[in-house]
Amino acid sequence: MEAAAVQKNSNREEKFMKNAKNVFIVLLAVLLIFSVTACSSTDTDPQQDTTVDATGDAVQSENTSEDTQENKPAFGEDTSITANLTTWTWDTGGVDLEMSVIQKKYPGIKMEYAVVSSDDYLKKVQTTVASGEKLPDIINADGYWRGKLYNMGILERLDAEPYNLDRSTIFDYALPYMVTEKDEVVGVVKPGSPAGLAYSADLAEKYLGTSDPEELEKMMPDWESFINVGKDVLQKSNGSVKMIAGYDDLYQIIGYQNANPYIIGNKLNLEKSVGPAIQKMIEMRDAGIIGNLAMWSSSWHASYTNSSVLFYPCATWSIRWQLQVNDEAGDMNWRLMVPPEGGFNWGGGAGCITRDSENKEAAWIVLREAGLSTECAVEYMNKLQWFSILKEAYDDPRLSSYKYDYLGGQDIVNFYVNTIPDTIKNRTCTSDDAAIEAAVALVRTDMLTDNSITYESALKKIAEELKLTIQGVTD
């Protein structure tokens, strides 16, 4: 009996152990399945949310954080962006025109501006920075002080992330007016200001025998031939007609047909930079073919209608603000030509984004659309006869031609876009430009009353003045 009981118990123990083993295997299999399911990359992303649909089945929601990033518009392309931008400007009409175009695509961008004259602009920027106050989102640069503002270290670089301005899309003549001394783009010129010569067709016919621009360009391809033609005009007019109004006008042309830097290292480079213009000023004075009128003086304004001057420097903006203002009755009597030895740049205000700005994306949209869009280019042309610096804008049929009645039907797109730009040579703006212009202006003013000034004495005076105003500069 005892052996039978032991055998029975042994059988029970074997059966128990076998069942226990089977249970263990089943539990292990369940654990393995759960582990594989939890780790599978083809199943639920732990960042995703799970909801339940109406049938009670689990429904996986989209990964909204990744999707939002993928669908987010690129920098500067969000048409739903909202911002209240600020700027200082001397050209409220230009700002209003630009914003009227921009807000059609970006209605949430608003612009508040304070009027600051160009003469006071740099000083206001400098005092604001010195006091630690905040600058507007967008500030503007122009004139001879442009380089000083560009190199203050207060502006965003626009040819780098996130703006990525593409230099190749812009006319070459404009780029030197957009970069710092380190060749970093910090401004967008809007609009461009290529310049040539304007002349009275009546006077040209009378004294030169033709008013055709191409014929005149062949007649005067360089400044030596210009001087020789001027001597003939002086003789034919009994001394009453000058080729150009004065030294300011001539320097505005020849002085900016030159890409040579004013200073190399800390050494003045006057003979190559300002010297050619000074030389021609003296030659024309001695030949008697240049007037004695200071630019913007009352007598200079009057010369547009008193038949005393043949040629004037003429940028894109000059048609409206010089020719038409000074000669309202001169409709059909003015023409444009390429100057001897090529065109030049005159003006072209640029918009800049300040590092202070808390609305940099919206500010970039405004600069890009104002200066680098076809729609603003069309509006510039139709309303103000201004010219965009964006090359591809002129592929648009609306900008293929613009025949200007005031200029006898001359096509100003052909002149300012297809003809002049390739002839322009520009130097990069520097922090010293204003000081150099002021020194040269002193000589031009002296020449109005002192005929004894020579090339050598003029350069000497300019150098002496610059050594006083630019620290560390030498001859």
Short mmCIF file of C-alpha atoms in Angstrom, two decimals:
data_model
loop_
_atom_site.label_atom_id
_atom_site.label_comp_id
_atom_site.label_asym_id
_atom_site.label_seq_id
_atom_site.Cartn_x
_atom_site.Cartn_y
_atom_site.Cartn_z
CA MET A 1 0.00 0.00 0.00
CA GLU A 2 2.76 2.37 0.95
CA ALA A 3 4.59 1.73 -2.35
CA ALA A 4 1.35 2.21 -4.29
CA ALA A 5 0.71 5.48 -2.47
CA VAL A 6 4.22 6.67 -3.21
CA GLN A 7 3.82 5.70 -6.85
CA LYS A 8 0.47 7.55 -7.01
CA ASN A 9 1.95 10.65 -5.40
CA SER A 10 4.87 10.48 -7.79
CA ASN A 11 2.51 10.39 -10.75
CA ARG A 12 0.63 13.40 -9.40
CA GLU A 13 3.86 15.35 -8.94
CA GLU A 14 4.95 14.55 -12.51
CA LYS A 15 1.61 15.70 -13.85
CA PHE A 16 1.78 18.91 -11.78
CA MET A 17 5.30 19.69 -12.97
CA LYS A 18 4.28 19.05 -16.58
CA ASN A 19 1.27 21.39 -16.25
CA ALA A 20 3.39 24.02 -14.55
CA LYS A 21 5.92 23.85 -17.34
CA ASN A 22 3.19 24.29 -19.95
CA VAL A 23 1.79 27.32 -18.10
CA PHE A 24 5.27 28.84 -17.92
CA ILE A 25 5.77 28.40 -21.69
CA VAL A 26 2.42 30.04 -22.41
CA LEU A 27 3.20 33.02 -20.13
CA LEU A 28 6.61 33.42 -21.72
CA ALA A 29 5.07 33.44 -25.21
CA VAL A 30 2.59 36.13 -24.15
CA LEU A 31 5.38 38.27 -22.76
CA LEU A 32 7.40 37.90 -25.96
CA ILE A 33 4.44 38.88 -28.11
CA PHE A 34 3.78 41.97 -25.99
CA SER A 35 7.44 42.94 -26.11
CA VAL A 36 7.59 42.65 -29.91
CA THR A 37 4.37 44.59 -30.31
CA ALA A 38 5.55 47.43 -28.07
CA CYS A 39 8.86 47.76 -29.84
CA SER A 40 7.63 47.45 -33.44
CA SER A 41 8.56 50.49 -35.62
CA THR A 42 5.58 49.90 -37.84
CA ASP A 43 3.11 50.45 -35.01
CA THR A 44 2.15 53.46 -32.94
CA ASP A 45 4.65 56.30 -32.67
CA PRO A 46 4.91 57.16 -28.97
CA GLN A 47 4.53 60.87 -29.90
CA GLN A 48 1.22 60.25 -31.62
CA ASP A 49 -2.14 60.43 -29.90
CA THR A 50 -4.66 57.61 -30.00
CA THR A 51 -8.38 58.21 -30.04
CA VAL A 52 -11.37 55.94 -30.35
CA ASP A 53 -13.79 56.13 -33.24
CA ALA A 54 -17.53 55.59 -33.12
CA THR A 55 -17.13 51.77 -33.49
CA GLY A 56 -14.92 51.63 -30.44
CA ASP A 57 -11.82 50.77 -32.48
CA ALA A 58 -8.56 52.51 -31.76
CA VAL A 59 -7.73 55.19 -34.31
CA GLN A 60 -4.23 56.60 -34.63
CA SER A 61 -4.11 60.42 -34.93
CA GLU A 62 -1.63 62.30 -37.14
CA ASN A 63 1.73 63.35 -35.73
CA THR A 64 0.77 67.00 -35.58
CA SER A 65 4.15 68.39 -34.46
CA GLU A 66 6.04 66.92 -37.44
CA ASP A 67 3.26 67.69 -39.89
CA THR A 68 3.13 71.32 -38.75
CA GLN A 69 6.84 71.68 -39.48
CA GLU A 70 6.47 70.09 -42.92
CA ASN A 71 3.53 72.33 -43.89
CA LYS A 72 4.90 75.55 -42.43
CA PRO A 73 5.60 78.14 -45.18
CA ALA A 74 9.22 78.93 -45.90
CA PHE A 75 10.71 82.06 -44.32
CA GLY A 76 9.12 85.08 -45.95
CA GLU A 77 6.35 83.14 -47.70
CA ASP A 78 3.62 83.11 -45.03
CA THR A 79 0.81 85.19 -46.54
CA SER A 80 -1.09 85.03 -43.24
CA ILE A 81 1.71 86.73 -41.30
CA THR A 82 0.71 89.72 -39.16
CA ALA A 83 3.05 92.49 -38.05
CA ASN A 84 3.02 96.18 -37.28
CA LEU A 85 6.29 97.42 -38.75
CA THR A 86 7.98 100.75 -38.13
CA THR A 87 10.28 102.81 -40.33
CA TRP A 88 11.76 106.28 -40.75
CA THR A 89 11.48 107.76 -44.23
CA TRP A 90 11.78 110.97 -46.22
CA ASP A 91 9.68 109.47 -49.02
CA THR A 92 6.18 108.82 -47.70
CA GLY A 93 4.77 108.52 -51.21
CA GLY A 94 7.16 105.70 -52.02
CA VAL A 95 6.28 103.83 -48.83
CA ASP A 96 2.56 104.20 -49.51
CA LEU A 97 2.96 102.94 -53.07
CA GLU A 98 4.99 99.91 -52.00
CA MET A 99 2.62 98.97 -49.18
CA SER A 100 -0.42 99.26 -51.47
CA VAL A 101 1.11 96.48 -53.57
CA ILE A 102 2.49 94.37 -50.72
CA GLN A 103 -0.76 94.31 -48.75
CA LYS A 104 -2.59 92.66 -51.63
CA LYS A 105 -0.56 89.52 -50.93
CA TYR A 106 0.30 90.11 -47.26
CA PRO A 107 -2.71 91.96 -45.82
CA GLY A 108 -1.60 91.42 -42.22
CA ILE A 109 1.54 93.56 -42.57
CA LYS A 110 1.06 97.19 -41.56
CA MET A 111 3.58 100.01 -41.71
CA GLU A 112 3.90 102.98 -39.37
CA TYR A 113 6.40 105.64 -40.41
CA ALA A 114 7.93 108.80 -39.04
CA VAL A 115 9.19 111.43 -41.46
CA VAL A 116 12.93 112.12 -41.19
CA SER A 117 14.75 114.17 -43.81
CA SER A 118 17.67 112.65 -45.67
CA ASP A 119 19.96 115.38 -44.31
CA ASP A 120 19.11 114.48 -40.69
CA TYR A 121 18.79 110.73 -41.12
CA LEU A 122 22.26 109.44 -40.22
CA LYS A 123 22.49 111.70 -37.17
CA LYS A 124 19.14 110.41 -35.90
CA VAL A 125 20.31 106.81 -36.31
CA GLN A 126 23.59 107.54 -34.55
CA THR A 127 21.99 109.33 -31.59
CA THR A 128 19.40 106.58 -31.22
CA VAL A 129 22.08 103.90 -31.11
CA ALA A 130 24.24 105.94 -28.70
CA SER A 131 21.33 106.43 -26.30
CA GLY A 132 20.47 102.72 -26.29
CA GLU A 133 17.03 103.34 -27.70
CA LYS A 134 15.45 100.95 -30.17
CA LEU A 135 15.66 101.55 -33.92
CA PRO A 136 12.68 100.96 -36.24
CA ASP A 137 12.29 97.59 -37.98
CA ILE A 138 13.37 99.12 -41.30
CA ILE A 139 15.73 102.03 -41.83
CA ASN A 140 16.89 103.57 -45.10
CA ALA A 141 20.26 104.50 -46.53
CA ASP A 142 21.08 106.98 -49.27
CA GLY A 143 23.47 109.68 -50.36
CA TYR A 144 27.09 109.94 -49.34
CA TRP A 145 26.32 108.78 -45.78
CA ARG A 146 25.07 105.38 -46.96
CA GLY A 147 28.44 103.69 -46.36
CA LYS A 148 28.71 105.06 -42.83
CA LEU A 149 25.32 103.58 -41.90
CA TYR A 150 26.07 100.26 -43.60
CA ASN A 151 29.21 99.77 -41.54
CA MET A 152 27.84 100.62 -38.08
CA GLY A 153 27.15 96.95 -37.27
CA ILE A 154 23.43 97.51 -36.67
CA LEU A 155 21.95 95.81 -39.75
CA GLU A 156 20.97 92.28 -40.73
CA ARG A 157 23.01 90.53 -43.39
CA LEU A 158 20.60 89.79 -46.24
CA ASP A 159 22.65 87.43 -48.43
CA ALA A 160 22.80 84.83 -45.64
CA GLU A 161 20.30 82.71 -43.70
CA PRO A 162 17.41 83.14 -43.32
CA TYR A 163 17.04 85.84 -46.01
CA ASN A 164 19.29 84.36 -48.71
CA LEU A 165 19.17 87.26 -51.16
CA ASP A 166 20.52 86.05 -54.51
CA ARG A 167 22.98 88.59 -55.91
CA SER A 168 22.75 87.12 -59.40
CA THR A 169 19.16 88.36 -59.76
CA ILE A 170 20.21 92.01 -59.39
CA PHE A 171 21.71 94.46 -61.89
CA ASP A 172 25.45 94.71 -61.27
CA TYR A 173 25.40 98.51 -61.02
CA ALA A 174 23.23 98.34 -57.87
CA LEU A 175 25.27 95.84 -55.82
CA PRO A 176 28.05 98.24 -54.72
CA TYR A 177 25.28 100.36 -53.17
CA MET A 178 23.99 97.40 -51.13
CA VAL A 179 27.10 96.03 -49.41
CA THR A 180 29.37 96.78 -46.48
CA GLU A 181 33.13 97.13 -46.65
CA LYS A 182 33.20 93.37 -45.92
CA ASP A 183 31.09 92.74 -49.03
CA GLU A 184 28.02 91.72 -47.01
CA VAL A 185 24.63 92.72 -48.41
CA VAL A 186 22.74 94.81 -45.83
CA GLY A 187 20.49 96.95 -48.04
CA VAL A 188 18.03 96.49 -50.89
CA VAL A 189 18.11 99.37 -53.37
CA LYS A 190 14.58 100.46 -54.24
CA PRO A 191 14.43 101.77 -56.87
CA GLY A 192 17.59 101.69 -58.94
CA SER A 193 19.15 104.93 -60.17
CA PRO A 194 21.21 104.42 -63.32
CA ALA A 195 21.94 107.78 -64.92
CA GLY A 196 22.86 109.32 -68.25
CA LEU A 197 22.71 112.76 -69.88
CA ALA A 198 19.57 114.74 -70.61
CA TYR A 199 19.62 117.45 -73.26
CA SER A 200 17.37 119.93 -75.01
CA ALA A 201 16.49 118.65 -78.49
CA ASP A 202 16.04 122.21 -79.78
CA LEU A 203 19.50 123.29 -78.63
CA ALA A 204 21.09 120.10 -79.93
CA GLU A 205 19.56 120.59 -83.38
CA LYS A 206 20.67 124.22 -83.45
CA TYR A 207 24.27 123.79 -82.30
CA LEU A 208 25.11 120.13 -82.96
CA GLY A 209 23.08 119.53 -86.11
CA THR A 210 21.11 116.61 -84.68
CA SER A 211 19.06 115.65 -81.65
CA ASP A 212 19.31 111.91 -82.28
CA PRO A 213 20.85 110.19 -79.21
CA GLU A 214 22.79 107.60 -81.20
CA GLU A 215 24.30 110.26 -83.46
CA LEU A 216 25.35 112.34 -80.44
CA GLU A 217 26.88 109.29 -78.73
CA LYS A 218 28.96 108.65 -81.86
CA MET A 219 29.92 112.33 -81.97
CA MET A 220 31.12 112.34 -78.32
CA PRO A 221 32.33 108.87 -77.27
CA ASP A 222 34.82 110.30 -74.76
CA TRP A 223 35.42 113.49 -72.77
CA GLU A 224 38.09 114.79 -75.13
CA SER A 225 35.63 114.80 -78.03
CA PHE A 226 33.01 116.34 -75.69
CA ILE A 227 35.40 119.22 -75.01
CA ASN A 228 36.12 119.71 -78.70
CA VAL A 229 32.41 119.76 -79.56
CA GLY A 230 31.91 122.21 -76.71
CA LYS A 231 34.41 124.62 -78.21
CA ASP A 232 32.42 124.64 -81.47
CA VAL A 233 29.17 125.26 -79.56
CA LEU A 234 30.81 128.11 -77.65
CA GLN A 235 31.89 129.73 -80.90
CA LYS A 236 28.53 129.24 -82.67
CA SER A 237 26.61 130.66 -79.71
CA ASN A 238 28.98 133.60 -79.16
CA GLY A 239 29.77 132.21 -75.73
CA SER A 240 26.15 132.05 -74.54
CA VAL A 241 25.71 128.26 -74.46
CA LYS A 242 27.74 125.97 -72.19
CA MET A 243 28.00 122.22 -72.54
CA ILE A 244 27.28 121.62 -68.85
CA ALA A 245 25.98 123.80 -66.03
CA GLY A 246 28.82 123.62 -63.54
CA TYR A 247 31.42 121.70 -61.56
CA ASP A 248 28.86 119.92 -59.38
CA ASP A 249 27.09 118.53 -62.43
CA LEU A 250 30.31 117.42 -64.09
CA TYR A 251 31.71 115.78 -60.96
CA GLN A 252 28.43 113.93 -60.44
CA ILE A 253 29.07 112.27 -63.79
CA ILE A 254 32.82 111.75 -64.11
CA GLY A 255 33.44 111.29 -60.40
CA TYR A 256 31.05 108.33 -60.42
CA GLN A 257 32.18 106.77 -63.68
CA ASN A 258 35.10 105.51 -61.64
CA ALA A 259 35.40 102.28 -59.64
CA ASN A 260 38.79 103.07 -58.09
CA PRO A 261 38.70 103.21 -54.26
CA TYR A 262 39.39 106.52 -52.52
CA ILE A 263 41.66 104.91 -49.94
CA ILE A 264 43.77 101.73 -50.10
CA GLY A 265 44.72 100.54 -46.64
CA ASN A 266 45.29 103.88 -44.93
CA LYS A 267 46.78 105.56 -48.01
CA LEU A 268 44.84 108.08 -50.11
CA ASN A 269 44.27 107.06 -53.74
CA LEU A 270 43.15 110.47 -54.99
CA GLU A 271 44.92 110.56 -58.34
CA LYS A 272 43.04 107.51 -59.57
CA SER A 273 39.71 108.07 -57.80
CA VAL A 274 38.89 111.79 -57.89
CA GLY A 275 41.79 112.93 -60.05
CA PRO A 276 40.23 112.23 -63.49
CA ALA A 277 37.16 114.29 -62.64
CA ILE A 278 39.22 117.19 -61.26
CA GLN A 279 41.36 117.15 -64.40
CA LYS A 280 38.35 117.39 -66.71
CA MET A 281 36.78 120.13 -64.57
CA ILE A 282 39.90 122.25 -65.05
CA GLU A 283 40.17 121.47 -68.77
CA MET A 284 36.56 122.47 -69.37
CA ARG A 285 36.96 125.61 -67.29
CA ASP A 286 40.00 126.61 -69.32
CA ALA A 287 38.12 125.86 -72.57
CA GLY A 288 35.22 128.04 -71.42
CA ILE A 289 32.60 125.34 -72.04
CA ILE A 290 31.43 124.76 -68.46
CA GLY A 291 29.04 127.04 -66.60
CA ASN A 292 29.51 128.53 -63.15
CA LEU A 293 26.29 127.29 -61.57
CA ALA A 294 26.10 125.42 -58.27
CA MET A 295 23.74 122.46 -58.43
CA TRP A 296 20.28 123.15 -56.89
CA SER A 297 20.84 126.92 -56.90
CA SER A 298 18.12 129.19 -58.30
CA SER A 299 20.27 130.03 -61.32
CA TRP A 300 20.86 126.33 -61.94
CA HIS A 301 17.10 125.66 -61.90
CA ALA A 302 16.53 128.59 -64.25
CA SER A 303 19.08 127.29 -66.76
CA TYR A 304 16.72 124.49 -67.79
CA THR A 305 14.55 127.01 -69.62
CA ASN A 306 16.85 129.87 -70.61
CA SER A 307 18.74 127.99 -73.35
CA SER A 308 22.13 128.47 -71.71
CA VAL A 309 23.10 124.83 -71.02
CA LEU A 310 23.05 121.80 -73.32
CA PHE A 311 23.57 118.78 -71.03
CA TYR A 312 22.54 117.74 -67.50
CA PRO A 313 23.12 114.57 -65.47
CA CYS A 314 19.86 112.63 -65.42
CA ALA A 315 19.03 109.61 -63.24
CA THR A 316 15.74 107.71 -63.42
CA TRP A 317 14.22 110.00 -60.79
CA SER A 318 15.57 113.14 -62.47
CA ILE A 319 13.00 113.05 -65.26
CA ARG A 320 10.22 113.86 -62.81
CA TRP A 321 12.10 115.89 -60.22
CA GLN A 322 14.52 117.84 -62.43
CA LEU A 323 13.38 118.00 -66.04
CA GLN A 324 9.62 118.25 -65.53
CA VAL A 325 9.84 120.41 -62.41
CA ASN A 326 12.24 122.87 -64.01
CA ASP A 327 10.70 122.87 -67.50
CA GLU A 328 6.99 122.20 -67.26
CA ALA A 329 6.47 123.47 -70.81
CA GLY A 330 9.31 121.35 -72.22
CA ASP A 331 7.10 118.46 -73.28
CA MET A 332 8.61 116.53 -76.21
CA ASN A 333 11.78 118.64 -76.15
CA TRP A 334 14.08 116.56 -73.90
CA ARG A 335 16.10 113.47 -74.79
CA LEU A 336 18.45 111.02 -73.06
CA MET A 337 21.86 109.77 -74.18
CA VAL A 338 24.74 107.71 -72.82
CA PRO A 339 27.44 110.10 -71.53
CA PRO A 340 30.95 110.05 -72.94
CA GLU A 341 32.73 106.98 -71.49
CA GLY A 342 29.55 105.46 -70.04
CA GLY A 343 26.80 105.85 -67.50
CA PHE A 344 26.94 106.29 -63.73
CA ASN A 345 24.79 105.74 -60.67
CA TRP A 346 23.11 108.65 -58.93
CA GLY A 347 21.09 107.90 -55.80
CA GLY A 348 19.00 104.81 -55.20
CA GLY A 349 17.83 104.69 -51.59
CA ALA A 350 18.10 101.29 -49.91
CA GLY A 351 15.97 99.62 -47.24
CA CYS A 352 17.69 97.78 -44.37
CA ILE A 353 16.50 95.53 -41.54
CA THR A 354 17.83 96.49 -38.12
CA ARG A 355 19.14 93.92 -35.69
CA ASP A 356 16.77 95.50 -33.15
CA SER A 357 13.74 94.39 -35.12
CA GLU A 358 11.40 91.84 -33.55
CA ASN A 359 9.60 91.46 -36.88
CA LYS A 360 12.46 90.40 -39.14
CA GLU A 361 10.42 88.05 -41.33
CA ALA A 362 7.76 90.66 -42.07
CA ALA A 363 10.46 93.30 -42.61
CA TRP A 364 12.17 91.03 -45.13
CA ILE A 365 8.88 90.50 -46.95
CA VAL A 366 8.51 94.27 -47.31
CA LEU A 367 12.08 94.79 -48.60
CA ARG A 368 11.89 91.82 -50.95
CA GLU A 369 8.51 92.71 -52.38
CA ALA A 370 9.35 96.42 -52.68
CA GLY A 371 12.76 96.01 -54.29
CA LEU A 372 12.78 92.53 -55.77
CA SER A 373 9.32 91.77 -57.11
CA THR A 374 7.80 92.24 -60.54
CA GLU A 375 4.54 93.63 -59.18
CA CYS A 376 6.23 96.53 -57.40
CA ALA A 377 8.44 97.06 -60.46
CA VAL A 378 5.32 97.51 -62.60
CA GLU A 379 3.81 99.91 -60.09
CA TYR A 380 7.05 101.92 -59.90
CA MET A 381 7.06 102.29 -63.66
CA ASN A 382 3.38 103.15 -64.07
CA LYS A 383 3.16 105.64 -61.21
CA LEU A 384 6.63 107.19 -60.88
CA GLN A 385 8.69 106.00 -63.86
CA TRP A 386 11.12 104.39 -61.42
CA PHE A 387 13.14 101.27 -62.13
CA SER A 388 13.52 98.04 -60.18
CA ILE A 389 16.96 96.47 -59.73
CA LEU A 390 15.45 93.00 -60.38
CA LYS A 391 16.66 91.82 -63.79
CA GLU A 392 13.89 89.27 -64.39
CA ALA A 393 11.18 91.88 -63.84
CA TYR A 394 11.85 93.16 -67.35
CA ASP A 395 10.93 89.79 -68.83
CA ASP A 396 7.34 90.72 -68.00
CA PRO A 397 5.54 92.16 -71.08
CA ARG A 398 4.24 95.03 -68.95
CA LEU A 399 7.82 96.25 -68.54
CA SER A 400 9.19 95.52 -72.00
CA SER A 401 8.82 99.13 -73.10
CA TYR A 402 7.80 102.56 -71.81
CA LYS A 403 7.72 105.37 -74.35
CA TYR A 404 7.81 108.67 -72.52
CA ASP A 405 5.99 111.56 -74.22
CA TYR A 406 7.94 114.21 -72.33
CA LEU A 407 11.10 112.75 -73.90
CA GLY A 408 9.69 112.81 -77.42
CA GLY A 409 8.48 109.23 -77.14
CA GLN A 410 11.92 107.89 -76.25
CA ASP A 411 11.76 104.41 -74.71
CA ILE A 412 13.10 104.80 -71.17
CA VAL A 413 13.09 101.03 -70.53
CA ASN A 414 15.41 100.57 -73.47
CA PHE A 415 17.63 103.37 -72.16
CA TYR A 416 17.74 102.69 -68.41
CA VAL A 417 17.47 98.88 -68.56
CA ASN A 418 18.99 97.71 -71.85
CA THR A 419 21.55 100.42 -72.57
CA ILE A 420 22.96 102.26 -69.55
CA PRO A 421 23.51 99.52 -66.89
CA ASP A 422 26.28 97.65 -68.69
CA THR A 423 28.30 100.86 -69.07
CA ILE A 424 28.30 101.73 -65.34
CA LYS A 425 31.38 101.29 -63.13
CA ASN A 426 30.79 101.70 -59.39
CA ARG A 427 32.96 101.66 -56.30
CA THR A 428 31.68 100.07 -53.09
CA CYS A 429 30.33 102.50 -50.50
CA THR A 430 32.57 103.09 -47.48
CA SER A 431 32.38 104.82 -44.12
CA ASP A 432 34.60 107.61 -45.52
CA ASP A 433 32.45 108.56 -48.53
CA ALA A 434 30.76 111.54 -46.87
CA ALA A 435 34.09 113.02 -45.75
CA ILE A 436 35.57 112.60 -49.23
CA GLU A 437 32.57 114.16 -50.96
CA ALA A 438 32.69 117.09 -48.55
CA ALA A 439 36.38 117.66 -49.28
CA VAL A 440 35.85 117.54 -53.05
CA ALA A 441 32.85 119.86 -52.70
CA LEU A 442 35.08 122.47 -51.07
CA VAL A 443 37.27 122.49 -54.17
CA ARG A 444 34.24 122.68 -56.48
CA THR A 445 32.94 125.67 -54.53
CA ASP A 446 36.33 127.40 -54.63
CA MET A 447 36.47 126.93 -58.40
CA LEU A 448 33.31 129.02 -58.81
CA THR A 449 35.30 132.10 -57.82
CA ASP A 450 38.96 131.17 -58.19
CA ASN A 451 40.22 130.43 -61.69
CA SER A 452 43.79 129.94 -60.49
CA ILE A 453 43.11 126.51 -58.97
CA THR A 454 45.23 123.82 -60.63
CA TYR A 455 44.98 120.04 -60.65
CA GLU A 456 47.85 119.80 -58.16
CA SER A 457 46.51 122.45 -55.78
CA ALA A 458 43.04 120.89 -55.87
CA LEU A 459 44.31 117.43 -54.94
CA LYS A 460 46.54 118.92 -52.24
CA LYS A 461 43.60 120.71 -50.63
CA ILE A 462 41.46 117.57 -50.74
CA ALA A 463 44.26 115.52 -49.14
CA GLU A 464 44.83 118.07 -46.38
CA GLU A 465 41.14 118.14 -45.56
CA LEU A 466 40.88 114.35 -45.45
CA LYS A 467 43.86 114.02 -43.12
CA LEU A 468 41.92 116.20 -40.69
CA THR A 469 38.62 114.34 -41.00
CA ILE A 470 39.65 110.68 -41.49
CA GLN A 471 41.74 109.24 -38.69
CA GLY A 472 45.07 107.68 -39.66
CA VAL A 473 44.92 108.41 -43.38
CA THR A 474 48.14 109.40 -45.20
CA ASP A 475 49.15 110.73 -48.63
#
